[in-house]
Coordinates of C-alpha atoms in Angstrom, one line a residue:
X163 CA 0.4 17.9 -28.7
X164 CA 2.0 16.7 -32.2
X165 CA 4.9 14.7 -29.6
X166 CA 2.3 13.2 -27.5
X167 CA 2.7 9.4 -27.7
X168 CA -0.7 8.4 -27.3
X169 CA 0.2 4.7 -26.5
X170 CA 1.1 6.1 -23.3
X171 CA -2.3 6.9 -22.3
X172 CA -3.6 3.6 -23.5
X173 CA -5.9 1.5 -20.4
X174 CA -3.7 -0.4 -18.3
X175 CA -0.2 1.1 -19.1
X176 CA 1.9 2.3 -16.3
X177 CA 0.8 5.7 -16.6
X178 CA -2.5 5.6 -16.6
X179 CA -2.7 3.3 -13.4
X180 CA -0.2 5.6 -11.7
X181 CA -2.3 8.7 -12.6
X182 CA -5.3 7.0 -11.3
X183 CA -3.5 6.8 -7.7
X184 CA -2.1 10.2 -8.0
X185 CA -6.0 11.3 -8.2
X186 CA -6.0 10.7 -4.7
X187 CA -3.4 12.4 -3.6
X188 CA -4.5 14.5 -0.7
X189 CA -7.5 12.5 0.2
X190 CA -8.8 9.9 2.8
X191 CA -9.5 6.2 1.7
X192 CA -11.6 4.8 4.2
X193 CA -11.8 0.5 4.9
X194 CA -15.8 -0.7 4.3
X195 CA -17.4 -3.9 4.7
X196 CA -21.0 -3.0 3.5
X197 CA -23.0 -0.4 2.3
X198 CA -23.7 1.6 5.3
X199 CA -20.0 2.2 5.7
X200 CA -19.4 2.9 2.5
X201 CA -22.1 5.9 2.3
X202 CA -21.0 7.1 5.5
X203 CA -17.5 7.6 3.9
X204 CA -18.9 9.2 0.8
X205 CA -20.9 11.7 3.0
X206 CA -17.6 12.2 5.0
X207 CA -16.1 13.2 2.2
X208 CA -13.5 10.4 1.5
X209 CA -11.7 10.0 -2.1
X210 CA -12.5 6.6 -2.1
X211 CA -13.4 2.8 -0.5
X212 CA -11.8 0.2 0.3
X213 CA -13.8 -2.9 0.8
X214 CA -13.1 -6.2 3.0
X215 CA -14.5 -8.3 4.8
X216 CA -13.7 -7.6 8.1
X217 CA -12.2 -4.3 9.1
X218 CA -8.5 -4.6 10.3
X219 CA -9.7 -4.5 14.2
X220 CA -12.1 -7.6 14.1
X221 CA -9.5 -9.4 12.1
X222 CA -7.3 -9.4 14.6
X223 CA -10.1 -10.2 17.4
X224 CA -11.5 -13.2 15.3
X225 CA -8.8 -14.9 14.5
X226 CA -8.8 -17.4 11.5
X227 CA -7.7 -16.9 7.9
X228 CA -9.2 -13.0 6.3
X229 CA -9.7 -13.8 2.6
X230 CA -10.8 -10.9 -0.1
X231 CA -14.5 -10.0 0.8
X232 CA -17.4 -11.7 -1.0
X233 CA -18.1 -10.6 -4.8
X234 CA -21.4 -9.7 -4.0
X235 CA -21.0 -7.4 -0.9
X236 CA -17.7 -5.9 -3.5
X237 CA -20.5 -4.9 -5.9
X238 CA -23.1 -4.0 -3.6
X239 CA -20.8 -1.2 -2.6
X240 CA -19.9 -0.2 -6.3
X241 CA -23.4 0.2 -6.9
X242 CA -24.0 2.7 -3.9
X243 CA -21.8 4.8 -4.4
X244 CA -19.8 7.2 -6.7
X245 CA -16.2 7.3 -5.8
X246 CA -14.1 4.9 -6.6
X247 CA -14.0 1.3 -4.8
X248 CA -11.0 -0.3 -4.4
X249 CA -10.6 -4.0 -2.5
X250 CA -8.2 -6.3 -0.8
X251 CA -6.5 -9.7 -1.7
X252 CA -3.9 -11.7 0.0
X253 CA -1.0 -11.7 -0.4
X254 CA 0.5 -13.4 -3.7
X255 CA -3.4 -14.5 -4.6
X256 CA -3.4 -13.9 -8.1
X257 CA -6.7 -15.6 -8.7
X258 CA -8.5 -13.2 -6.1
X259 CA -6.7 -10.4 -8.1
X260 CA -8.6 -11.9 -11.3
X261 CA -11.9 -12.2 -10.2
X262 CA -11.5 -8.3 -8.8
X263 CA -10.6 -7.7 -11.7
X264 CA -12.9 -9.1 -13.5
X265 CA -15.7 -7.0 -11.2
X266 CA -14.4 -3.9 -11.9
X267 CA -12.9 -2.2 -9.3
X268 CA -11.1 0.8 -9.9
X269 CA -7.4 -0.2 -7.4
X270 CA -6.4 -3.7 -5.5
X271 CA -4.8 -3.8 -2.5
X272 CA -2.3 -6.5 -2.2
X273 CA -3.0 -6.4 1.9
X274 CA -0.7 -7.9 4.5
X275 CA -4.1 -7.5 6.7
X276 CA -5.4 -10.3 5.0
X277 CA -3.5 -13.4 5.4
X278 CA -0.8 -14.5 3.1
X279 CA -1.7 -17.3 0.2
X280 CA 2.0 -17.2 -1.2
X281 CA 5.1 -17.6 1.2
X282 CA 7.9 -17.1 -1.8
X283 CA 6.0 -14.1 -3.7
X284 CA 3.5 -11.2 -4.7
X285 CA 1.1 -10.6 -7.7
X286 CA 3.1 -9.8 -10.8
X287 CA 0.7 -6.9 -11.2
X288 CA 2.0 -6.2 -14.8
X289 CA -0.2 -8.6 -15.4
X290 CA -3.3 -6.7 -15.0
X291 CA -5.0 -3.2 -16.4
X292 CA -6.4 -2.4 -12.9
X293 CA -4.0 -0.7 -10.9
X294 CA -2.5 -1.7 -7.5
X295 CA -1.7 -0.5 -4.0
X296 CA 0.6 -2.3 -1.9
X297 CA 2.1 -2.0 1.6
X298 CA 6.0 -1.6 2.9
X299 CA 7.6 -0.8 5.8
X300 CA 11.0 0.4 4.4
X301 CA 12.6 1.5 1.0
X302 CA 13.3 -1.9 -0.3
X303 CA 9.8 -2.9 0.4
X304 CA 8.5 0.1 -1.8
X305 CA 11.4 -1.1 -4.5
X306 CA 9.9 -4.4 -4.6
X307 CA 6.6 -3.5 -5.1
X308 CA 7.1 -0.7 -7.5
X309 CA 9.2 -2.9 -9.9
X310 CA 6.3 -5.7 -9.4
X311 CA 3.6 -2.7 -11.1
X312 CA 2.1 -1.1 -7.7
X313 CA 0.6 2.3 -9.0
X314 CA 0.8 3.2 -5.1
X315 CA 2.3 2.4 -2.1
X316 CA 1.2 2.9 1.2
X317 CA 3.6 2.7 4.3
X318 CA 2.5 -0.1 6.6
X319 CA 1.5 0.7 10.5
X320 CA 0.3 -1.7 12.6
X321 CA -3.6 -2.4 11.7
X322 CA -6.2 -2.6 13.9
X323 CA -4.7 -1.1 17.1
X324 CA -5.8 2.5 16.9
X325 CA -2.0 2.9 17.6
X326 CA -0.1 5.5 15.3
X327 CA 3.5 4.5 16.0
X328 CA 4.8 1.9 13.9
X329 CA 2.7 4.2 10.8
X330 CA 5.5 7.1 11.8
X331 CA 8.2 4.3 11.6
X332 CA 8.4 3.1 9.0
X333 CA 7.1 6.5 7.3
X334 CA 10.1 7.8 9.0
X335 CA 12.7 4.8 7.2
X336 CA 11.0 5.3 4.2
X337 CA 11.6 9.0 4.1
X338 CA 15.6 8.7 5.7
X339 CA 16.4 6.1 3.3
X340 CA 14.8 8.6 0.3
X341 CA 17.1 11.4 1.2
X342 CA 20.4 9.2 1.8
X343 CA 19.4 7.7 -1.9
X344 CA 20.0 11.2 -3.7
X345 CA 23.1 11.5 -2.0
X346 CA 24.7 8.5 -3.1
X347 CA 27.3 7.6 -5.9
X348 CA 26.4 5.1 -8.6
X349 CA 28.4 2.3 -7.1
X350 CA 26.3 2.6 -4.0
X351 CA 22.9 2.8 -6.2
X352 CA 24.2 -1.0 -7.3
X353 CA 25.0 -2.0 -4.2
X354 CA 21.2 -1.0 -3.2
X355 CA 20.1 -2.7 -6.1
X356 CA 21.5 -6.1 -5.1
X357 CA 20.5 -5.6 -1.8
X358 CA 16.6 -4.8 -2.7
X359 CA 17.1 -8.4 -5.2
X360 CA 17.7 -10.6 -2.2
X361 CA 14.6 -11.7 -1.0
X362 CA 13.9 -12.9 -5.2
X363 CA 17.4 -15.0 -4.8
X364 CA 16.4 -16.6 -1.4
X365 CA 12.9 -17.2 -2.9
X366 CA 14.7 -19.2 -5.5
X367 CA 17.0 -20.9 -3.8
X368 CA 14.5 -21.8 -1.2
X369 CA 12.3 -23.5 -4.0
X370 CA 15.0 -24.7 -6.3
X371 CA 18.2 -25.4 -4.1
X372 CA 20.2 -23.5 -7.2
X373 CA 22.2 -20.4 -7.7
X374 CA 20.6 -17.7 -9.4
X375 CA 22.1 -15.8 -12.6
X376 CA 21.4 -13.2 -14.7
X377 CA 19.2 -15.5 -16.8
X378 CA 17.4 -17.0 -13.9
X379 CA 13.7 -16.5 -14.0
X380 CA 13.5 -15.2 -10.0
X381 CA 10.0 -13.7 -10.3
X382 CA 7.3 -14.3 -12.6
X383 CA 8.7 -14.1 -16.6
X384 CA 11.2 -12.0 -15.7
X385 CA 15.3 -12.9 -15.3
X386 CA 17.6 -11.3 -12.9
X387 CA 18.8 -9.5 -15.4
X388 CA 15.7 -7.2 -15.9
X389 CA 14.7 -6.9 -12.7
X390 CA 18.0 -5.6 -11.7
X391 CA 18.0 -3.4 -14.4
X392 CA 14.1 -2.2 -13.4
X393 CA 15.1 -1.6 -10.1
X394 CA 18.4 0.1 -10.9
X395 CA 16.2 2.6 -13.0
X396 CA 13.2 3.3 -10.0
X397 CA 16.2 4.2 -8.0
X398 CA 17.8 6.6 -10.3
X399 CA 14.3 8.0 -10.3
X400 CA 13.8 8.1 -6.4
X401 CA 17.3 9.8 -6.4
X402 CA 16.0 12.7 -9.2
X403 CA 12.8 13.1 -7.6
X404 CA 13.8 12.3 -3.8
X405 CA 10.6 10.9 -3.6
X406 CA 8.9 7.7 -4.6
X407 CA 8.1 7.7 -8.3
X408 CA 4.3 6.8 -7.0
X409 CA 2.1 8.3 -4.7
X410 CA 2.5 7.1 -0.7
X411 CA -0.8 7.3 1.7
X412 CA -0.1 5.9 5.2
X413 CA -1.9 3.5 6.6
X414 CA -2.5 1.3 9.8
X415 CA -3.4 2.8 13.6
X416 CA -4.7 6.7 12.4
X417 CA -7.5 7.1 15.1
X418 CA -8.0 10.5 15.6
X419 CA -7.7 13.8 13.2
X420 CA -4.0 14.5 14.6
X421 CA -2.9 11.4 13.9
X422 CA -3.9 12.1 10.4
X423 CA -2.4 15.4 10.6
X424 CA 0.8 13.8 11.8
X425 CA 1.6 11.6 8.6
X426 CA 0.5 14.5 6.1
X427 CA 3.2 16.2 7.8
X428 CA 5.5 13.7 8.1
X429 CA 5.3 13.3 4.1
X430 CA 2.2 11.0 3.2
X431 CA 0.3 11.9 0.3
X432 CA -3.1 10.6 1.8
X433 CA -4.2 8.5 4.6
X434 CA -6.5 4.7 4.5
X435 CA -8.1 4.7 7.8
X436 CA -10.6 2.0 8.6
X437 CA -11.3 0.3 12.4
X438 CA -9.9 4.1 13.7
X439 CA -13.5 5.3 12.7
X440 CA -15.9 2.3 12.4
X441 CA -14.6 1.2 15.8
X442 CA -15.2 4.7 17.4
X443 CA -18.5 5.9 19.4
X444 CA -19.2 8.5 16.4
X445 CA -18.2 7.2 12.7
X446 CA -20.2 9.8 11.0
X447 CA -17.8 12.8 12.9
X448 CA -14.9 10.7 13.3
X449 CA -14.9 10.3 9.3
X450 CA -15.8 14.0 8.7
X451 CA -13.2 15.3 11.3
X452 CA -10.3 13.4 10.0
X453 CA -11.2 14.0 6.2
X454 CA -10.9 17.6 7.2
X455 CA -8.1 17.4 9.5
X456 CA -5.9 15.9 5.9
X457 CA -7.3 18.5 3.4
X458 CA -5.7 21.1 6.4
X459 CA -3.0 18.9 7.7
X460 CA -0.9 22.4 8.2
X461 CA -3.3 24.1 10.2
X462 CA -3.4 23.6 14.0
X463 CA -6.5 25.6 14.4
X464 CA -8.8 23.1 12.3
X465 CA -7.4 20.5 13.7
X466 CA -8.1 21.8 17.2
X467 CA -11.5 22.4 15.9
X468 CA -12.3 19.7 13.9
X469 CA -11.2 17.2 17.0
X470 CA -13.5 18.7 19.2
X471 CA -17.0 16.0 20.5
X472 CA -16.1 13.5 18.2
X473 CA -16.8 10.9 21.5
X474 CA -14.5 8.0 22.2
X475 CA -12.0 6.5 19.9
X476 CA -11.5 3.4 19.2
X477 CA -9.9 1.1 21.9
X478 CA -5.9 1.2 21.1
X479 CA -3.5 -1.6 22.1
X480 CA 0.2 -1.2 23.0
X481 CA 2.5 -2.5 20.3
X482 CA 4.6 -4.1 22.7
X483 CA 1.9 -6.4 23.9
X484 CA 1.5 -8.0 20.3
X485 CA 3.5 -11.2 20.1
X486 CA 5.6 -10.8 16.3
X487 CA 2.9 -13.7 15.3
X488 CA 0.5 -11.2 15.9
X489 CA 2.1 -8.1 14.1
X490 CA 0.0 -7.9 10.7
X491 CA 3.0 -5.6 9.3
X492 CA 5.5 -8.5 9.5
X493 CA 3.7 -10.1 6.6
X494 CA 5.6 -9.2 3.4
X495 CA 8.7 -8.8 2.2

């Protein structure tokens, strides 16, 4: 105990938000938009909430611009129950960020289901003490948002479509690209690096119409410079670890308990599931069922049982029938 560095384990330091995320490893984290939901996900036995305003499904149906969900629904839902609530902004919306912040949620969500409010950049979420989860559909993605201070990442499927295939995707590029990291030489770990700093340079040069160099400011405070050297260092980590250095729930189109089961066994450390139950005949079972089918991912026989009379899922849609306008996971970058 005598070498523990205390300032480590200070509120709002890297640690702490990342072990905050790694608290729900193994768990469900269902979408809520009010206080029914939210209890029927406590009863289910989910680790936590995530509240919005409109659950991925109906965003997509309505149409318009999804904004984070009022303040006072947010804390209606933190009053009711006892697990943690966590809550979505927009894209690059630092203010939303604030004011969640300010409420007291225990995680943001930096959601690509909610529509963008910055087209050059995300939350520098260094910024805050609460800690943040944000989406990606391939290894640079994750780089990007790990370097920026998200405590968690969750690998983006396509939301609100009951439709588990672009979930196994990118889950899928985000695991191949994991392995063919620890394999590589330092040169190529450079060559990464540069490559997961592009979108920051075309940001800049977009805006500015000038060349970036190492003392260029190309996100927030912070030059070139550091964020090359940040991002060197996360993948020198993903190499040792070959894993991400935070945890990785999948997210987007899990309707049913196998489809759960699928990204547990494809590598996920927990699963966000939202329209797949409230948009099913059954939430209560639905919510139960797929809870149970995670904490056994590994066991065919539960999951056989568990899927059993849980009435209709939720109406899927074919990916290919979504115009790329219409493909939520193409927000971000």
């Amino acid at each position: 105990m005598k070498n523990l560095d205390i300032t480590k384990l200070r509120h709002g330091t890297t640690l702490v938000k990342r072990g905050f995320a790694q608290m729900q490893k193994g768990g469900v984290i269902m979408d809520v938009t009010c206080v029914e939901h939210a209890r029927i996900a406590e009863e289910s036995g989910a680790v936590a909430v995530m509240a919005l305003e409109r659950v991925p499904a109906d965003i997509r149906a309505d149409g318009g611009v999804a904004r984070m969900a009022d303040p006072k629904i947010i804390q209606e839902i933190m009053d009711a129950v006892s697990i943690p609530v966590m809550a979505k902004v927009r894209i690059g919306h630092f203010v939303e960020a604030q004011a969640l912040e300010a409420l007291g949620v225990d995680m943001i969500d930096e959601s690509e289901v909610l529509t963008p409010a910055d087209p050059f950049y995300h939350v520098d979420k260094k910024k805050f003490t609460v800690p943040f989860v944000c989406g990606c559909r391939n290894l640079g993605e994750a780089v990007r948002r790990i370097c920026e201070g998200a405590a968690m990442i969750r690998t983006k499927g396509e939301a609100g479509t009951g439709n588990i295939i672009e979930a196994i995707r990118h889950q899928r590029m985000v695991s191949s690209m994991i392995t063919y990291v620890h394999t590589v030489d330092q040169k190529e770990l450079h060559r990464l690096a540069e490559e997961c700093l592009q979108s920051y340079r075309t940001s800049y040069t977009t805006l500015t119409n000038q060349t970036v160099h190492d003392d260029t400011i190309i996100f927030s405070d912070y030059s070139y410079k550091t964020m090359y050297k940040e991002i060197i260092e996360i993948l020198k980590e993903i190499k040792s670890l070959k894993r991400l250095p935070v945890v990785n729930f999948a997210a987007g189109g899990v309707a049913t308990p196998a489809d759960a089961a699928i990204m547990m066994q494809l590598g996920s450390d927990g699963v966000f599931v939202g329209s797949g139950i409230f948009k099913s005949s059954n939430p209560k079972a639905r919510a139960r069922a797929i809870v149970e089918a995670v904490a056994h991912f590994d066991d065919p026989q539960i999951i056989a049982e568990v899927s059993k009379n849980l009435g209709d899922a939720m109406p899927g849609i074919e990916i290919e029938k979504l115009s790329k306008e219409h493909m939520l996971q193409e927000r971000g970058w």
